[in-house]
C-alpha positions as a Python dict, from the first residue, in 0.01 Angstrom:
ca = {
    (1, 'M'): (0, 0, 0),
    (2, 'A'): (310, 259, -2),
    (3, 'D'): (391, 287, -365),
    (4, 'F'): (-33, 358, -398),
    (5, 'V'): (-33, 692, -478),
    (6, 'Y'): (-382, 810, -348),
    (7, 'C'): (-231, 700, -21),
    (8, 'E'): (62, 1014, -13),
    (9, 'K'): (-193, 1299, 179),
    (10, 'S'): (67, 1545, 74),
    (11, 'L'): (-167, 1491, -319),
    (12, 'P'): (-452, 1712, -386),
    (13, 'F'): (-693, 1468, -335),
    (14, 'E'): (-851, 1430, -671),
    (15, 'V'): (-526, 1282, -799),
    (16, 'R'): (-552, 1036, -553),
    (17, 'A'): (-843, 976, -536),
    (18, 'K'): (-867, 896, -957),
    (19, 'D'): (-586, 677, -891),
    (20, 'L'): (-807, 470, -645),
    (21, 'V'): (-1037, 405, -941),
    (22, 'D'): (-768, 336, -1158),
    (23, 'R'): (-734, 100, -983),
    (24, 'M'): (-1031, -108, -918),
    (25, 'T'): (-1214, -387, -1173),
    (26, 'L'): (-1561, -245, -1283),
    (27, 'P'): (-1686, -503, -1036),
    (28, 'E'): (-1523, -395, -766),
    (29, 'K'): (-1622, 8, -834),
    (30, 'V'): (-1981, -158, -883),
    (31, 'V'): (-1987, -298, -505),
    (32, 'Q'): (-1844, 27, -348),
    (33, 'V'): (-2214, 253, -537),
    (34, 'G'): (-2476, 195, -208),
    (35, 'N'): (-2407, 274, 155),
    (36, 'Q'): (-2232, -83, 194),
    (37, 'A'): (-1920, 6, 7),
    (38, 'D'): (-1758, -317, 90),
    (39, 'G'): (-1407, -225, -22),
    (40, 'V'): (-1133, -399, -232),
    (41, 'P'): (-901, -527, -3),
    (42, 'R'): (-637, -676, -246),
    (43, 'I'): (-628, -253, -286),
    (44, 'G'): (-622, -167, 73),
    (45, 'L'): (-982, 6, 4),
    (46, 'P'): (-1186, -59, 331),
    (47, 'K'): (-1576, -145, 302),
    (48, 'H'): (-1783, 198, 472),
    (49, 'E'): (-2136, 230, 614),
    (50, 'W'): (-2214, 578, 478),
    (51, 'W'): (-2541, 611, 713),
    (52, 'S'): (-2549, 704, 1024),
    (53, 'E'): (-2821, 959, 1192),
    (54, 'A'): (-2709, 1336, 1364),
    (55, 'L'): (-3021, 1482, 1386),
    (56, 'H'): (-2945, 1565, 1780),
    (57, 'G'): (-2681, 1480, 1857),
    (58, 'V'): (-2466, 1108, 1743),
    (59, 'S'): (-2745, 813, 1675),
    (60, 'D'): (-2716, 455, 1680),
    (61, 'V'): (-3065, 430, 1416),
    (62, 'G'): (-2800, 440, 1149),
    (63, 'P'): (-2568, 108, 1025),
    (64, 'G'): (-2278, 298, 1096),
    (65, 'T'): (-2256, 349, 1453),
    (66, 'Y'): (-2344, 210, 1720),
    (67, 'F'): (-2339, 224, 2142),
    (68, 'D'): (-2236, -49, 2344),
    (69, 'D'): (-2032, -113, 2746),
    (70, 'K'): (-1767, 128, 2694),
    (71, 'V'): (-1979, 343, 2491),
    (72, 'P'): (-2286, 349, 2605),
    (73, 'G'): (-2489, 678, 2442),
    (74, 'A'): (-2373, 1053, 2330),
    (75, 'T'): (-2588, 1310, 2461),
    (76, 'S'): (-2822, 1433, 2328),
    (77, 'F'): (-3003, 1796, 2275),
    (78, 'P'): (-3342, 1910, 2243),
    (79, 'T'): (-3512, 1798, 1953),
    (80, 'I'): (-3483, 2000, 1630),
    (81, 'I'): (-3851, 2168, 1672),
    (82, 'L'): (-3818, 2280, 2066),
    (83, 'T'): (-3363, 2427, 1946),
    (84, 'A'): (-3504, 2666, 1686),
    (85, 'A'): (-3778, 2832, 1899),
    (86, 'S'): (-3445, 2940, 2065),
    (87, 'F'): (-3360, 3148, 1731),
    (88, 'N'): (-3031, 3161, 1853),
    (89, 'E'): (-2819, 3121, 1545),
    (90, 'S'): (-2484, 3063, 1719),
    (91, 'L'): (-2695, 2791, 1928),
    (92, 'W'): (-2780, 2600, 1653),
    (93, 'R'): (-2355, 2566, 1520),
    (94, 'N'): (-2255, 2508, 1893),
    (95, 'I'): (-2457, 2221, 1852),
    (96, 'G'): (-2305, 2135, 1559),
    (97, 'Q'): (-1953, 2187, 1670),
    (98, 'V'): (-2037, 1985, 1973),
    (99, 'V'): (-2218, 1694, 1800),
    (100, 'S'): (-1962, 1639, 1560),
    (101, 'T'): (-1673, 1604, 1848),
    (102, 'E'): (-1834, 1314, 1978),
    (103, 'A'): (-1871, 1102, 1634),
    (104, 'R'): (-1438, 1208, 1590),
    (105, 'A'): (-1394, 1023, 1904),
    (106, 'M'): (-1689, 690, 1797),
    (107, 'Y'): (-1450, 711, 1461),
    (108, 'N'): (-1156, 709, 1674),
    (109, 'L'): (-1251, 439, 1912),
    (110, 'G'): (-1394, 219, 1596),
    (111, 'R'): (-1806, 285, 1654),
    (112, 'G'): (-1855, 553, 1416),
    (113, 'G'): (-1844, 618, 1078),
    (114, 'L'): (-1778, 994, 946),
    (115, 'T'): (-2111, 1028, 711),
    (116, 'Y'): (-2401, 1151, 883),
    (117, 'W'): (-2735, 1182, 687),
    (118, 'S'): (-2896, 1509, 905),
    (119, 'P'): (-3017, 1775, 971),
    (120, 'N'): (-3402, 1710, 846),
    (121, 'I'): (-3473, 2012, 686),
    (122, 'N'): (-3832, 1977, 558),
    (123, 'V'): (-4129, 2256, 563),
    (124, 'V'): (-4321, 2203, 850),
    (125, 'R'): (-4684, 2267, 673),
    (126, 'D'): (-4897, 2071, 845),
    (127, 'P'): (-4926, 1967, 1297),
    (128, 'R'): (-5067, 1620, 1177),
    (129, 'W'): (-4719, 1525, 1105),
    (130, 'G'): (-4569, 1228, 1286),
    (131, 'R'): (-4212, 1365, 1255),
    (132, 'I'): (-4200, 1772, 1305),
    (133, 'T'): (-4003, 1770, 1623),
    (134, 'E'): (-3749, 1644, 1341),
    (135, 'A'): (-3776, 1916, 1182),
    (136, 'P'): (-3700, 2312, 1198),
    (137, 'G'): (-4006, 2490, 1223),
    (138, 'E'): (-4273, 2625, 920),
    (139, 'D'): (-4077, 2969, 836),
    (140, 'P'): (-3837, 2843, 481),
    (141, 'F'): (-3609, 3160, 594),
    (142, 'V'): (-3544, 3000, 957),
    (143, 'V'): (-3589, 2636, 897),
    (144, 'G'): (-3297, 2743, 604),
    (145, 'R'): (-3079, 2925, 883),
    (146, 'Y'): (-3128, 2626, 1124),
    (147, 'A'): (-2963, 2361, 816),
    (148, 'V'): (-2680, 2658, 733),
    (149, 'N'): (-2544, 2733, 1128),
    (150, 'Y'): (-2621, 2307, 1232),
    (151, 'V'): (-2435, 2218, 899),
    (152, 'R'): (-2141, 2422, 950),
    (153, 'G'): (-2099, 2348, 1271),
    (154, 'L'): (-2132, 1991, 1194),
    (155, 'Q'): (-1897, 2037, 886),
    (156, 'D'): (-1611, 2256, 920),
    (157, 'V'): (-1203, 2218, 1012),
    (158, 'E'): (-1132, 2577, 1285),
    (159, 'G'): (-886, 2751, 1046),
    (160, 'S'): (-1029, 2585, 665),
    (161, 'E'): (-1396, 2724, 645),
    (162, 'N'): (-1323, 2933, 404),
    (163, 'S'): (-1045, 2715, 177),
    (164, 'K'): (-996, 2873, -191),
    (165, 'D'): (-1112, 2488, -293),
    (166, 'P'): (-1409, 2389, -184),
    (167, 'N'): (-1365, 2074, -315),
    (168, 'S'): (-1080, 1969, -152),
    (169, 'R'): (-1158, 2166, 152),
    (170, 'P'): (-1119, 1938, 509),
    (171, 'L'): (-1435, 1868, 677),
    (172, 'K'): (-1477, 1727, 1069),
    (173, 'V'): (-1814, 1534, 953),
    (174, 'S'): (-2044, 1518, 663),
    (175, 'A'): (-2382, 1649, 700),
    (176, 'C'): (-2674, 1563, 499),
    (177, 'C'): (-3021, 1810, 433),
    (178, 'K'): (-3208, 1628, 337),
    (179, 'H'): (-3522, 1556, 242),
    (180, 'Y'): (-3594, 1702, -112),
    (181, 'A'): (-3836, 1772, -151),
    (182, 'A'): (-4189, 1892, -52),
    (183, 'Y'): (-4164, 1588, 149),
    (184, 'D'): (-4475, 1627, 474),
    (185, 'V'): (-4644, 1330, 447),
    (186, 'D'): (-4548, 950, 591),
    (187, 'A'): (-4918, 773, 617),
    (188, 'W'): (-5270, 960, 637),
    (189, 'L'): (-5598, 920, 480),
    (190, 'G'): (-5444, 581, 312),
    (191, 'V'): (-5205, 779, 182),
    (192, 'D'): (-4838, 689, 279),
    (193, 'R'): (-4511, 828, 167),
    (194, 'Y'): (-4464, 583, -89),
    (195, 'H'): (-4692, 682, -290),
    (196, 'F'): (-4761, 1072, -230),
    (197, 'D'): (-4753, 1284, -553),
    (198, 'A'): (-4688, 1573, -409),
    (199, 'K'): (-4862, 1889, -625),
    (200, 'V'): (-4658, 2206, -609),
    (201, 'T'): (-4746, 2478, -818),
    (202, 'E'): (-4372, 2677, -897),
    (203, 'Q'): (-4398, 2931, -683),
    (204, 'D'): (-4466, 2728, -280),
    (205, 'M'): (-4143, 2524, -470),
    (206, 'I'): (-3951, 2737, -488),
    (207, 'E'): (-4049, 3024, -201),
    (208, 'I'): (-4105, 2696, 61),
    (209, 'F'): (-4001, 2398, -24),
    (210, 'L'): (-3644, 2418, -183),
    (211, 'R'): (-3575, 2779, -1),
    (212, 'P'): (-3463, 2579, 299),
    (213, 'F'): (-3219, 2335, 68),
    (214, 'E'): (-3047, 2626, -133),
    (215, 'M'): (-3011, 2783, 186),
    (216, 'C'): (-2777, 2543, 350),
    (217, 'V'): (-2619, 2439, -11),
    (218, 'R'): (-2469, 2790, -108),
    (219, 'D'): (-2475, 2907, 266),
    (220, 'G'): (-2373, 2616, 420),
    (221, 'D'): (-2243, 2449, 218),
    (222, 'V'): (-2311, 2071, 349),
    (223, 'I'): (-2154, 1713, 139),
    (224, 'S'): (-2522, 1588, 42),
    (225, 'V'): (-2872, 1649, -46),
    (226, 'M'): (-3123, 1336, 28),
    (227, 'C'): (-3385, 1326, -215),
    (228, 'S'): (-3718, 1157, -122),
    (229, 'Y'): (-3888, 884, -191),
    (230, 'N'): (-4241, 1092, -293),
    (231, 'R'): (-4347, 1231, -631),
    (232, 'V'): (-4331, 1639, -732),
    (233, 'N'): (-4574, 1706, -981),
    (234, 'G'): (-4560, 1341, -1071),
    (235, 'I'): (-4205, 1311, -1076),
    (236, 'P'): (-3985, 1092, -897),
    (237, 'T'): (-3806, 1384, -717),
    (238, 'C'): (-3477, 1165, -741),
    (239, 'A'): (-3595, 1067, -1145),
    (240, 'D'): (-3630, 1451, -1231),
    (241, 'P'): (-3317, 1583, -1394),
    (242, 'E'): (-3434, 1950, -1303),
    (243, 'L'): (-3404, 1906, -936),
    (244, 'L'): (-3118, 1788, -844),
    (245, 'K'): (-2837, 1783, -1209),
    (246, 'N'): (-3009, 2089, -1304),
    (247, 'T'): (-3145, 2300, -917),
    (248, 'I'): (-2865, 2163, -690),
    (249, 'R'): (-2552, 2118, -930),
    (250, 'G'): (-2549, 2286, -1099),
    (251, 'E'): (-2792, 2642, -981),
    (252, 'W'): (-2629, 2567, -645),
    (253, 'D'): (-2333, 2468, -733),
    (254, 'L'): (-2292, 2129, -460),
    (255, 'H'): (-1928, 2037, -420),
    (256, 'G'): (-2118, 1649, -274),
    (257, 'Y'): (-2296, 1355, -392),
    (258, 'I'): (-2715, 1356, -320),
    (259, 'V'): (-2779, 1007, -151),
    (260, 'S'): (-3124, 851, -206),
    (261, 'D'): (-3353, 813, 12),
    (262, 'C'): (-3332, 465, 199),
    (263, 'D'): (-3427, 235, -68),
    (264, 'S'): (-3590, 512, -279),
    (265, 'I'): (-3512, 326, -610),
    (266, 'E'): (-3701, 28, -498),
    (267, 'V'): (-4010, 257, -409),
    (268, 'M'): (-3992, 422, -772),
    (269, 'V'): (-4020, 39, -931),
    (270, 'N'): (-4298, -117, -658),
    (271, 'G'): (-4428, 176, -533),
    (272, 'H'): (-4528, 437, -768),
    (273, 'K'): (-4488, 221, -1065),
    (274, 'W'): (-4308, 474, -1227),
    (275, 'L'): (-4281, 437, -1637),
    (276, 'G'): (-4334, 18, -1590),
    (277, 'D'): (-3973, 58, -1484),
    (278, 'T'): (-3829, -266, -1432),
    (279, 'K'): (-3576, -152, -1083),
    (280, 'E'): (-3211, -156, -1396),
    (281, 'D'): (-3445, 83, -1599),
    (282, 'A'): (-3515, 294, -1287),
    (283, 'S'): (-3166, 260, -1215),
    (284, 'A'): (-3103, 468, -1506),
    (285, 'Q'): (-3296, 738, -1462),
    (286, 'V'): (-3227, 862, -1106),
    (287, 'L'): (-2807, 786, -1213),
    (288, 'K'): (-2931, 1041, -1509),
    (289, 'A'): (-3111, 1263, -1330),
    (290, 'G'): (-2797, 1342, -1130),
    (291, 'M'): (-2802, 1100, -770),
    (292, 'D'): (-2483, 979, -702),
    (293, 'L'): (-2487, 699, -385),
    (294, 'D'): (-2774, 473, -361),
    (295, 'C'): (-2869, 400, -38),
    (296, 'G'): (-3019, 101, -36),
    (297, 'V'): (-2866, -281, -301),
    (298, 'Y'): (-3036, -108, -653),
    (299, 'Y'): (-2709, 95, -710),
    (300, 'N'): (-2369, 191, -548),
    (301, 'N'): (-2177, 518, -612),
    (302, 'S'): (-1837, 742, -395),
    (303, 'L'): (-1601, 629, -241),
    (304, 'A'): (-1521, 528, 186),
    (305, 'W'): (-1353, 788, 400),
    (306, 'I'): (-1009, 723, 344),
    (307, 'F'): (-879, 976, 259),
    (308, 'D'): (-961, 1174, 603),
    (309, 'G'): (-619, 1246, 828),
    (310, 'I'): (-700, 1474, 992),
    (311, 'P'): (-472, 1547, 1344),
    (312, 'A'): (-639, 1787, 1563),
    (313, 'Y'): (-947, 1503, 1569),
    (314, 'A'): (-712, 1219, 1693),
    (315, 'S'): (-689, 1171, 2000),
    (316, 'L'): (-1086, 1228, 2017),
    (317, 'G'): (-1250, 930, 2237),
    (318, 'K'): (-1484, 857, 2541),
    (319, 'K'): (-1363, 1119, 2778),
    (320, 'D'): (-1533, 1336, 2479),
    (321, 'I'): (-1866, 1193, 2480),
    (322, 'C'): (-2200, 1227, 2665),
    (323, 'S'): (-1880, 1522, 2888),
    (324, 'N'): (-2054, 1731, 3129),
    (325, 'E'): (-1971, 2000, 2990),
    (326, 'N'): (-2214, 1875, 2655),
    (327, 'I'): (-2464, 1769, 2839),
    (328, 'E'): (-2465, 2135, 3005),
    (329, 'L'): (-2493, 2289, 2649),
    (330, 'A'): (-2727, 2045, 2618),
    (331, 'T'): (-3049, 2163, 2927),
    (332, 'D'): (-2890, 2516, 2823),
    (333, 'A'): (-3081, 2486, 2503),
    (334, 'A'): (-3384, 2369, 2647),
    (335, 'R'): (-3330, 2656, 2855),
    (336, 'Q'): (-3320, 2863, 2588),
    (337, 'G'): (-3579, 2641, 2302),
    (338, 'I'): (-3928, 2693, 2627),
    (339, 'V'): (-4140, 2987, 2453),
    (340, 'L'): (-4437, 3060, 2715),
    (341, 'L'): (-4764, 3103, 2568),
    (342, 'K'): (-4945, 3441, 2742),
    (343, 'N'): (-5302, 3288, 2942),
    (344, 'D'): (-5527, 3471, 2799),
    (345, 'N'): (-5812, 3362, 3006),
    (346, 'E'): (-5676, 3166, 3193),
    (347, 'T'): (-5690, 2921, 2856),
    (348, 'L'): (-5510, 2632, 2978),
    (349, 'P'): (-5440, 2424, 3135),
    (350, 'L'): (-5686, 2277, 2859),
    (351, 'T'): (-5984, 2066, 3007),
    (352, 'T'): (-6051, 1731, 2823),
    (353, 'F'): (-6435, 1781, 2991),
    (354, 'G'): (-6628, 1742, 2649),
    (355, 'L'): (-6444, 1672, 2414),
    (356, 'S'): (-6406, 1268, 2301),
    (357, 'Q'): (-6771, 1418, 2173),
    (358, 'H'): (-6613, 1690, 1953),
    (359, 'L'): (-6410, 1471, 1802),
    (360, 'K'): (-6597, 1234, 1720),
    (361, 'N'): (-6802, 1459, 1625),
    (362, 'D'): (-6514, 1677, 1370),
    (363, 'K'): (-6421, 1314, 1227),
    (364, 'E'): (-6798, 1286, 1127),
    (365, 'S'): (-6784, 1587, 977),
    (366, 'W'): (-6459, 1506, 746),
}
């Protein structure tokens, strides 16, 4: 391996990446293009799991991170909608910095990766959507500013925030803004996210649903954007070249990769039954539309984090995870997010008297 150009850290990433890819056979390249990249042992390329989560702290939801007796858990910050209610941008960035420090410590201990598919920046349009606690709220600008600051906290390496070459800047961890776009239904009255077709006007699409993602890419310089399960005006988001290739990568100039929500290509085939495509047809559609990485098994594409090696984070370990200082920051974030409502006419607390009959009457009127 000492003779491999891609192992020489003094060389530009572009040179090292080309050398690495050139050494692979076609079958070896194919098995790198999903969230579970197999690696190539013969040239020293390790396996890599892309899927990890860090919405409000390092989580073990994704298979790329796990807890055990040595590291039983990471600092859990308040839910996103509460933290966003603080309207404190420096707090949002600070939380991101602490989360990425703990992620680096987990990585050093062999219990986590460096690619985190967070934050969730879907604009909350209906409180009945069961995931509103994951998102920053209903205002597209506030959602966008949250995205910018949290992503900067996760990704930025001190001193390299304004790198001249954004394609080769060092990263603390990689963030991902999701779910793109017009995605705010899981299951409601027989409609679920695997079959939902969002009918959106051009004005609403630009001003409401795309605006936070544009801010995340342009101002936050996020490494990744995740396309969603749903269709928008008839077209699956992961297969729409206007949304992916032309907008995210072209107009907004993404310096990274576009990934599917997990099994989105399968959803196109079996849920939406898009154009009657086979799995091979659907894979070709999303590839041509601009989707780089498949969270699933339909196709795979990208490189593992073999190009890392930032010395400043090498000493991070168990002491840096869920420390007293980090727990206090989480507590302070909860304090700042608490919103006191004006209790006119002693409306609160609400009474349950007569509520059952009221709900029954409402249901009968649907």
